[in-house]
GROMACS .gro file of C-alpha atoms in nm:
model
  271
    1MET     CA    1   2.971  -1.444   0.251
    2SER     CA    2   2.649  -1.563   0.371
    3ARG     CA    3   2.751  -1.515   0.723
    4MET     CA    4   2.881  -1.163   0.663
    5ARG     CA    5   2.553  -1.093   0.513
    6ASP     CA    6   2.355  -1.238   0.807
    7ARG     CA    7   2.582  -1.052   1.043
    8GLN     CA    8   2.493  -0.716   0.863
    9ASN     CA    9   2.107  -0.803   0.859
   10GLU     CA   10   2.095  -0.910   1.246
   11MET     CA   11   1.797  -0.773   1.400
   12GLN     CA   12   1.883  -0.516   1.677
   13ASP     CA   13   1.646  -0.340   1.929
   14TRP     CA   14   1.562  -0.056   1.710
   15HIS     CA   15   1.485  -0.316   1.393
   16ARG     CA   16   1.243  -0.463   1.662
   17ILE     CA   17   1.067  -0.160   1.768
   18PHE     CA   18   1.005  -0.029   1.376
   19LEU     CA   19   0.865  -0.388   1.316
   20GLN     CA   20   0.653  -0.407   1.620
   21ALA     CA   21   0.502  -0.061   1.568
   22ILE     CA   22   0.383  -0.171   1.221
   23MET     CA   23   0.294  -0.512   1.302
   24SER     CA   24   0.075  -0.387   1.601
   25ARG     CA   25  -0.111  -0.122   1.356
   26GLY     CA   26  -0.115  -0.341   1.072
   27TYR     CA   27  -0.044  -0.017   0.844
   28MET     CA   28   0.124   0.333   0.892
   29ALA     CA   29   0.154   0.640   0.697
   30GLY     CA   30   0.490   0.727   0.569
   31THR     CA   31   0.483   1.040   0.819
   32GLU     CA   32   0.413   0.838   1.126
   33VAL     CA   33   0.715   0.605   1.028
   34PHE     CA   34   0.932   0.903   0.980
   35SER     CA   35   0.858   1.033   1.332
   36LEU     CA   36   0.906   0.665   1.454
   37VAL     CA   37   1.242   0.647   1.301
   38ARG     CA   38   1.319   1.009   1.427
   39ASP     CA   39   1.232   0.873   1.792
   40LEU     CA   40   1.467   0.593   1.747
   41CYS     CA   41   1.751   0.842   1.657
   42GLU     CA   42   1.700   1.002   1.991
   43LYS     CA   43   1.678   0.678   2.189
   44PHE     CA   44   1.974   0.497   2.015
   45ASN     CA   45   2.202   0.765   1.913
   46GLY     CA   46   2.539   0.672   2.047
   47THR     CA   47   2.446   0.286   2.088
   48MET     CA   48   2.696   0.060   1.929
   49GLY     CA   49   2.585  -0.054   1.574
   50PHE     CA   50   2.314   0.230   1.543
   51PRO     CA   51   2.388   0.489   1.244
   52ARG     CA   52   2.436   0.790   1.418
   53VAL     CA   53   2.213   1.071   1.296
   54ARG     CA   54   2.290   1.444   1.403
   55LEU     CA   55   1.941   1.597   1.481
   56ASP     CA   56   2.111   1.952   1.569
   57ARG     CA   57   2.202   1.977   1.175
   58ASP     CA   58   1.998   2.178   0.918
   59GLN     CA   59   1.638   2.014   0.888
   60LYS     CA   60   1.663   1.930   0.504
   61GLU     CA   61   1.996   1.745   0.603
   62VAL     CA   62   1.851   1.555   0.897
   63ASN     CA   63   1.543   1.462   0.701
   64GLN     CA   64   1.758   1.301   0.432
   65ASP     CA   65   1.967   1.105   0.684
   66ILE     CA   66   1.631   0.989   0.844
   67ALA     CA   67   1.502   0.877   0.507
   68GLU     CA   68   1.819   0.680   0.439
   69LEU     CA   69   1.804   0.523   0.799
   70ILE     CA   70   1.439   0.419   0.739
   71ASP     CA   71   1.569   0.244   0.420
   72SER     CA   72   1.835   0.082   0.590
   73ILE     CA   73   1.588  -0.062   0.871
   74PHE     CA   74   1.320  -0.133   0.613
   75ASN     CA   75   1.575  -0.358   0.429
   76VAL     CA   76   1.699  -0.539   0.747
   77VAL     CA   77   1.362  -0.598   0.900
   78ASN     CA   78   1.243  -0.742   0.551
   79PHE     CA   79   1.551  -0.961   0.517
   80ASN     CA   80   1.445  -1.143   0.851
   81LEU     CA   81   1.093  -1.151   0.772
   82GLU     CA   82   1.135  -1.327   0.443
   83LYS     CA   83   1.217  -1.626   0.636
   84VAL     CA   84   0.859  -1.646   0.767
   85GLN     CA   85   0.708  -1.546   0.445
   86PHE     CA   86   0.604  -1.204   0.567
   87GLN     CA   87   0.728  -0.860   0.474
   88ILE     CA   88   0.674  -0.490   0.514
   89LYS     CA   89   0.569  -0.327   0.175
   90LYS     CA   90   0.519   0.031   0.116
   91GLY     CA   91   0.308   0.214  -0.153
   92ASN     CA   92   0.148   0.559  -0.216
   93GLU     CA   93  -0.198   0.633  -0.287
   94GLU     CA   94  -0.295   0.656  -0.643
   95MET     CA   95  -0.448   0.991  -0.612
   96LYS     CA   96  -0.306   1.321  -0.457
   97THR     CA   97  -0.414   1.453  -0.121
   98ASP     CA   98  -0.300   1.799  -0.064
   99ASP     CA   99  -0.103   1.770  -0.366
  100VAL     CA  100   0.072   1.476  -0.227
  101TYR     CA  101   0.073   1.099  -0.312
  102VAL     CA  102   0.052   0.996   0.052
  103GLN     CA  103   0.279   0.729   0.151
  104TYR     CA  104   0.200   0.399   0.363
  105TYR     CA  105   0.378   0.080   0.495
  106ALA     CA  106   0.178  -0.236   0.577
  107PHE     CA  107   0.273  -0.575   0.715
  108VAL     CA  108   0.161  -0.845   0.471
  109PRO     CA  109   0.196  -1.192   0.446
  110LEU     CA  110   0.372  -1.315   0.133
  111GLU     CA  111   0.149  -1.602   0.020
  112GLU     CA  112  -0.214  -1.553  -0.086
  113ASN     CA  113  -0.414  -1.762   0.127
  114LYS     CA  114  -0.230  -1.628   0.428
  115GLN     CA  115  -0.343  -1.270   0.303
  116ILE     CA  116  -0.708  -1.364   0.307
  117ALA     CA  117  -0.640  -1.543   0.638
  118LYS     CA  118  -0.505  -1.224   0.794
  119LEU     CA  119  -0.819  -1.054   0.700
  120GLN     CA  120  -1.037  -1.307   0.822
  121LYS     CA  121  -0.863  -1.246   1.193
  122ASN     CA  122  -1.080  -0.925   1.199
  123LEU     CA  123  -1.347  -0.954   0.954
  124THR     CA  124  -1.640  -1.222   0.938
  125GLU     CA  125  -1.691  -1.441   0.612
  126PRO     CA  126  -1.941  -1.228   0.492
  127GLU     CA  127  -1.756  -0.911   0.537
  128VAL     CA  128  -1.445  -1.057   0.366
  129GLU     CA  129  -1.681  -1.181   0.068
  130PHE     CA  130  -1.803  -0.807   0.065
  131LEU     CA  131  -1.461  -0.653   0.034
  132LYS     CA  132  -1.408  -0.894  -0.249
  133LEU     CA  133  -1.725  -0.805  -0.447
  134ILE     CA  134  -1.611  -0.430  -0.387
  135CYS     CA  135  -1.272  -0.533  -0.550
  136LEU     CA  136  -1.411  -0.712  -0.848
  137HIS     CA  137  -1.673  -0.449  -0.899
  138ILE     CA  138  -1.452  -0.130  -0.915
  139ILE     CA  139  -1.154  -0.310  -1.089
  140ASP     CA  140  -1.346  -0.505  -1.350
  141ASP     CA  141  -1.676  -0.330  -1.380
  142ARG     CA  142  -1.600   0.053  -1.349
  143SER     CA  143  -1.407   0.229  -1.632
  144ASP     CA  144  -1.320   0.515  -1.398
  145ARG     CA  145  -1.245   0.246  -1.112
  146MET     CA  146  -1.454   0.381  -0.841
  147ASP     CA  147  -1.814   0.405  -0.751
  148THR     CA  148  -2.054   0.583  -0.518
  149GLU     CA  149  -2.125   0.445  -0.162
  150ASN     CA  150  -2.482   0.360  -0.231
  151ASN     CA  151  -2.375   0.124  -0.541
  152LEU     CA  152  -2.104  -0.048  -0.316
  153ILE     CA  153  -2.352  -0.103  -0.046
  154ASN     CA  154  -2.596  -0.267  -0.290
  155LEU     CA  155  -2.334  -0.538  -0.381
  156CYS     CA  156  -2.424  -0.685  -0.021
  157GLN     CA  157  -2.708  -0.839  -0.238
  158GLN     CA  158  -2.486  -1.034  -0.427
  159GLY     CA  159  -2.313  -1.207  -0.120
  160GLY     CA  160  -2.401  -1.529   0.069
  161ARG     CA  161  -2.176  -1.759  -0.121
  162ASN     CA  162  -1.952  -1.838   0.174
  163SER     CA  163  -1.941  -2.131   0.425
  164ALA     CA  164  -2.181  -1.936   0.663
  165LYS     CA  165  -2.420  -1.869   0.383
  166LYS     CA  166  -2.479  -1.535   0.518
  167ARG     CA  167  -2.493  -1.204   0.329
  168LEU     CA  168  -2.486  -0.844   0.490
  169THR     CA  169  -2.778  -0.666   0.502
  170GLN     CA  170  -2.766  -0.305   0.369
  171ILE     CA  171  -2.743  -0.169   0.712
  172GLU     CA  172  -2.435  -0.417   0.810
  173ALA     CA  173  -2.280  -0.333   0.435
  174ALA     CA  174  -2.296   0.047   0.514
  175LYS     CA  175  -2.131  -0.019   0.852
  176THR     CA  176  -1.869  -0.224   0.700
  177LEU     CA  177  -1.797   0.007   0.416
  178ARG     CA  178  -1.727   0.292   0.660
  179PHE     CA  179  -1.508   0.036   0.842
  180PHE     CA  180  -1.317  -0.035   0.523
  181ILE     CA  181  -1.264   0.351   0.464
  182GLY     CA  182  -1.123   0.405   0.828
  183GLN     CA  183  -0.880   0.116   0.792
  184GLY     CA  184  -0.745   0.229   0.456
  185TYR     CA  185  -0.863  -0.046   0.251
  186LEU     CA  186  -1.108   0.185   0.072
  187VAL     CA  187  -1.045   0.563   0.007
  188LYS     CA  188  -1.347   0.828  -0.021
  189ARG     CA  189  -1.265   1.079  -0.287
  190ASN     CA  190  -1.436   1.439  -0.357
  191THR     CA  191  -1.530   1.459  -0.713
  192ARG     CA  192  -1.690   1.737  -0.901
  193GLY     CA  193  -2.060   1.693  -0.961
  194GLN     CA  194  -2.091   1.397  -0.748
  195LYS     CA  195  -2.270   1.439  -0.439
  196GLY     CA  196  -2.087   1.253  -0.151
  197GLY     CA  197  -1.798   1.163  -0.359
  198ARG     CA  198  -1.692   0.832  -0.459
  199ILE     CA  199  -1.496   0.546  -0.321
  200ALA     CA  200  -1.185   0.365  -0.455
  201LEU     CA  201  -0.942   0.096  -0.351
  202GLY     CA  202  -0.686   0.217  -0.102
  203VAL     CA  203  -0.332   0.166  -0.103
  204ARG     CA  204  -0.351  -0.085   0.211
  205LEU     CA  205  -0.580  -0.321   0.032
  206LEU     CA  206  -0.342  -0.296  -0.277
  207LEU     CA  207  -0.040  -0.394  -0.042
  208GLU     CA  208  -0.196  -0.659   0.152
  209LEU     CA  209  -0.431  -0.842  -0.119
  210ASP     CA  210  -0.186  -0.792  -0.417
  211ASP     CA  211  -0.152  -1.178  -0.504
  212TRP     CA  212  -0.532  -1.229  -0.465
  213LEU     CA  213  -0.612  -0.916  -0.666
  214LYS     CA  214  -0.377  -1.042  -0.939
  215LYS     CA  215  -0.531  -1.384  -0.958
  216ASN     CA  216  -0.902  -1.299  -0.941
  217THR     CA  217  -0.915  -0.959  -1.082
  218GLU     CA  218  -0.814  -0.779  -1.429
  219ILE     CA  219  -0.581  -0.550  -1.222
  220ASP     CA  220  -0.283  -0.414  -1.411
  221ASP     CA  221   0.071  -0.379  -1.294
  222CYS     CA  222   0.288  -0.074  -1.338
  223SER     CA  223   0.531  -0.091  -1.575
  224VAL     CA  224   0.801   0.117  -1.354
  225CYS     CA  225   0.743  -0.025  -1.011
  226HIS     CA  226   0.577  -0.366  -1.106
  227LYS     CA  227   0.293  -0.308  -0.830
  228PRO     CA  228  -0.073  -0.337  -0.889
  229VAL     CA  229  -0.221  -0.020  -1.022
  230VAL     CA  230  -0.615   0.067  -1.045
  231LEU     CA  231  -0.626   0.437  -1.130
  232SER     CA  232  -0.364   0.413  -1.419
  233VAL     CA  233  -0.223   0.608  -1.691
  234GLN     CA  234  -0.196   0.417  -2.005
  235CYS     CA  235   0.092   0.438  -2.274
  236THR     CA  236  -0.005   0.668  -2.566
  237ASN     CA  237   0.125   0.400  -2.806
  238ARG     CA  238  -0.207   0.205  -2.875
  239ASN     CA  239   0.010  -0.095  -2.957
  240CYS     CA  240   0.207  -0.094  -2.611
  241GLY     CA  241  -0.068  -0.154  -2.362
  242SER     CA  242   0.146  -0.061  -2.074
  243HIS     CA  243   0.021   0.098  -1.747
  244PHE     CA  244   0.171   0.325  -1.502
  245HIS     CA  245   0.090   0.471  -1.162
  246LYS     CA  246   0.035   0.853  -1.195
  247TYR     CA  247   0.316   0.930  -0.939
  248CYS     CA  248   0.558   0.695  -1.156
  249VAL     CA  249   0.457   0.884  -1.452
  250GLU     CA  250   0.568   1.215  -1.301
  251SER     CA  251   0.916   1.072  -1.249
  252LYS     CA  252   0.943   0.875  -1.601
  253SER     CA  253   0.876   1.106  -1.902
  254LYS     CA  254   0.889   0.814  -2.164
  255CYS     CA  255   0.726   0.458  -2.133
  256THR     CA  256   0.945   0.178  -2.010
  257GLU     CA  257   0.851  -0.057  -2.293
  258CYS     CA  258   0.822   0.148  -2.598
  259ARG     CA  259   0.969   0.474  -2.519
  260GLN     CA  260   0.683   0.691  -2.621
  261GLN     CA  261   0.628   1.024  -2.446
  262LEU     CA  262   0.408   0.954  -2.176
  263LYS     CA  263   0.118   1.218  -2.090
  264LEU     CA  264  -0.055   1.286  -1.724
  265ASP     CA  265  -0.412   1.438  -1.745
  266GLY     CA  266  -0.317   1.504  -2.128
  267VAL     CA  267  -0.008   1.697  -2.061
  268ALA     CA  268   0.343   1.520  -2.157
  269ALA     CA  269   0.525   1.413  -1.847
  270LYS     CA  270   0.838   1.605  -1.748
  271ARG     CA  271   1.134   1.476  -1.532
   0.00000   0.00000   0.00000
């Protein structure tokens, strides 16, 4: 039985290309992954073992077939990555962009110390410390779970508790903050009445540092998908205490724990 499962999950060239694309980038948007797998269809259609996708059919049917193929490739790759304590994780931004919760895929170590070590390959100790300070501040100190750019930059003054005993200057912190936003660790949101917008935690950070966040902050878990949630919807039953992603509430009308009707922005959720 185990031999049959191993054979079904054997890595082929299309699995390797999928894995290498995400590994080399660190993370990719769902639309980019869709385009990648569509290209794989054009390259490998007709190859023995590759699930043939007819690209000349109705676009809706083609999109559905590619989505199913993405899931299939995703599962095979993760089956093999589990042996070396890595995983490709997928998640959505917690707020909509152009009326869509944008999906991302990230290449992630499964162990907490390896998650931090992966960061340290591209960041200095003071920069990693700065990112941790931002996480602690947004999750534990801010009821709205976001803050202004200036307030986050000023957090650098709390640094210096690393082995290098160095903290970032405000100029360095501003540059590093822009880097975090550009790399998807943080996301900038335009909000009414707030000049310059506000900054929240990005989906890449929630995917790559989930173990560290759970151990070092008061972050909640979504009661539907069981992934970390920052900008959460709380169950309307005060005795329940369950939290949900907004996009999970849109697909679940009732609390998974107490069956109370869930509300999204004050309006009862609909399935």
